[in-house]
XYZ file of N, CA and C in Angstrom:
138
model
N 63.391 1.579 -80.099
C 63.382 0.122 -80.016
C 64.649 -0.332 -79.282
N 64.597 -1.448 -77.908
C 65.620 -1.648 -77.521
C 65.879 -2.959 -77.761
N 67.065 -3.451 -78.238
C 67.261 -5.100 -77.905
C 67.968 -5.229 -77.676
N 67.651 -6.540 -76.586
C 68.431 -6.926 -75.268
C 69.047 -8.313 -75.960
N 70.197 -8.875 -75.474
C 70.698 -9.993 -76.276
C 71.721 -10.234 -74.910
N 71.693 -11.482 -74.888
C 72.217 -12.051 -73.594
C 73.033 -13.591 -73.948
N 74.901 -13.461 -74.019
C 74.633 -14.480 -74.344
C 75.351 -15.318 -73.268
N 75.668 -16.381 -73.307
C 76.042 -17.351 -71.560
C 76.875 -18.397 -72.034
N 78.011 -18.235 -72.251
C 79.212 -19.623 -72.214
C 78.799 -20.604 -70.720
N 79.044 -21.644 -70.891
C 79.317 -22.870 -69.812
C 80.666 -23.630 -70.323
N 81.505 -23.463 -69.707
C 82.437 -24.741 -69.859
C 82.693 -25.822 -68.646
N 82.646 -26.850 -69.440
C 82.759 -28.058 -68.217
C 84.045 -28.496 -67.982
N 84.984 -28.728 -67.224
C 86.268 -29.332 -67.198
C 86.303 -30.199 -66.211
N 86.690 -31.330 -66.829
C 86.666 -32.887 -66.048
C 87.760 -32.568 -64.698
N 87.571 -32.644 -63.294
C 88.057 -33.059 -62.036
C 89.175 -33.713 -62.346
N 89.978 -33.037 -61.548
C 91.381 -34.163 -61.577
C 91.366 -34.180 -59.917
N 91.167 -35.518 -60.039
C 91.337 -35.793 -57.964
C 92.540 -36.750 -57.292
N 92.996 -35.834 -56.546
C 93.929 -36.592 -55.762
C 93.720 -37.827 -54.986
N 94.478 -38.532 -54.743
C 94.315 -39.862 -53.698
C 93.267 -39.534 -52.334
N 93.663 -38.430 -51.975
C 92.873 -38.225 -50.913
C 91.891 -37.999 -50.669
N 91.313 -37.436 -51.636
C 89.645 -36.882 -52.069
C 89.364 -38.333 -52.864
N 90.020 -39.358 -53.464
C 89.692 -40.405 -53.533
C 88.794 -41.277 -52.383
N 89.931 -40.947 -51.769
C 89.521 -42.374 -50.520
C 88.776 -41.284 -48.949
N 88.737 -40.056 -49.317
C 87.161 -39.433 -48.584
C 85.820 -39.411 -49.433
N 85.767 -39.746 -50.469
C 84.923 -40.052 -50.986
C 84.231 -41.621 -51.285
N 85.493 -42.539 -51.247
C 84.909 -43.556 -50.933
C 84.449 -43.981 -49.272
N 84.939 -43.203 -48.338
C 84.563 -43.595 -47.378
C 83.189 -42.953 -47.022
N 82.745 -41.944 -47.902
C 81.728 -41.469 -47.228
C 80.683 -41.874 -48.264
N 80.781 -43.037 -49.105
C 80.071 -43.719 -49.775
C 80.011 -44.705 -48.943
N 80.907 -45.245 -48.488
C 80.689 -46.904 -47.229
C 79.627 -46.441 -46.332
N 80.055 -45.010 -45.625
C 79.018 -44.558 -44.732
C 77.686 -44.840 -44.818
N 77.605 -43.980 -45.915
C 76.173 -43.684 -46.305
C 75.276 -45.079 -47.168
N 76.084 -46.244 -47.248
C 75.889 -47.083 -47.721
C 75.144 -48.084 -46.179
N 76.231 -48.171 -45.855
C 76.003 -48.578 -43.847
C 74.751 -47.958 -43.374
N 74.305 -46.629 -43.852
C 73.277 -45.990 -42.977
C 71.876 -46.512 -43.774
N 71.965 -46.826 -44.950
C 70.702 -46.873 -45.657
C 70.365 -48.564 -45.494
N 71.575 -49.165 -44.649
C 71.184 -50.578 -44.895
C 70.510 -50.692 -43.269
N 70.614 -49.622 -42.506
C 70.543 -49.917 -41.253
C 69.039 -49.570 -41.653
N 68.828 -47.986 -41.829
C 67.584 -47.630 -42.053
C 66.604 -48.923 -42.484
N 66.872 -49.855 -43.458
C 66.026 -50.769 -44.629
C 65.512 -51.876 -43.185
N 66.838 -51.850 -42.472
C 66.653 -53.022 -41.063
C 65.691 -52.419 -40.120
N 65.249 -51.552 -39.672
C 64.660 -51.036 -38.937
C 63.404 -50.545 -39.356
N 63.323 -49.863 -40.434
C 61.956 -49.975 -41.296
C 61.129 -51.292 -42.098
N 61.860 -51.905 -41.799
C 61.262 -53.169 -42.970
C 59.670 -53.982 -42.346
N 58.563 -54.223 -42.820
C 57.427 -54.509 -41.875
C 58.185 -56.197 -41.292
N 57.283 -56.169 -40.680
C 57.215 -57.632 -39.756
C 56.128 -58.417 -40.192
């Protein structure tokens, strides 16, 4: 008889972010914010 037993830790540890990864992350939220409003303008019916 064999038994197999498997077991799996996860630990989560909260991000500590610098200023800079701050404000590349907000900019590539403006971006992508800019692109979905363009998309909505160009798709929208008539």
């Amino acid at each position: 008889m064999v038994l197999n037993i498997f077991f799996l830790t996860v630990t989560i540890k909260k991000r500590v972010m610098n200023p800079e990864e701050i404000m590349k992350r907000e900019r590539i939220q403006k971006i992508t914010e800019e692109n979905k409003d363009r998309q909505f303008s160009m798709y929208r019916p008539f």
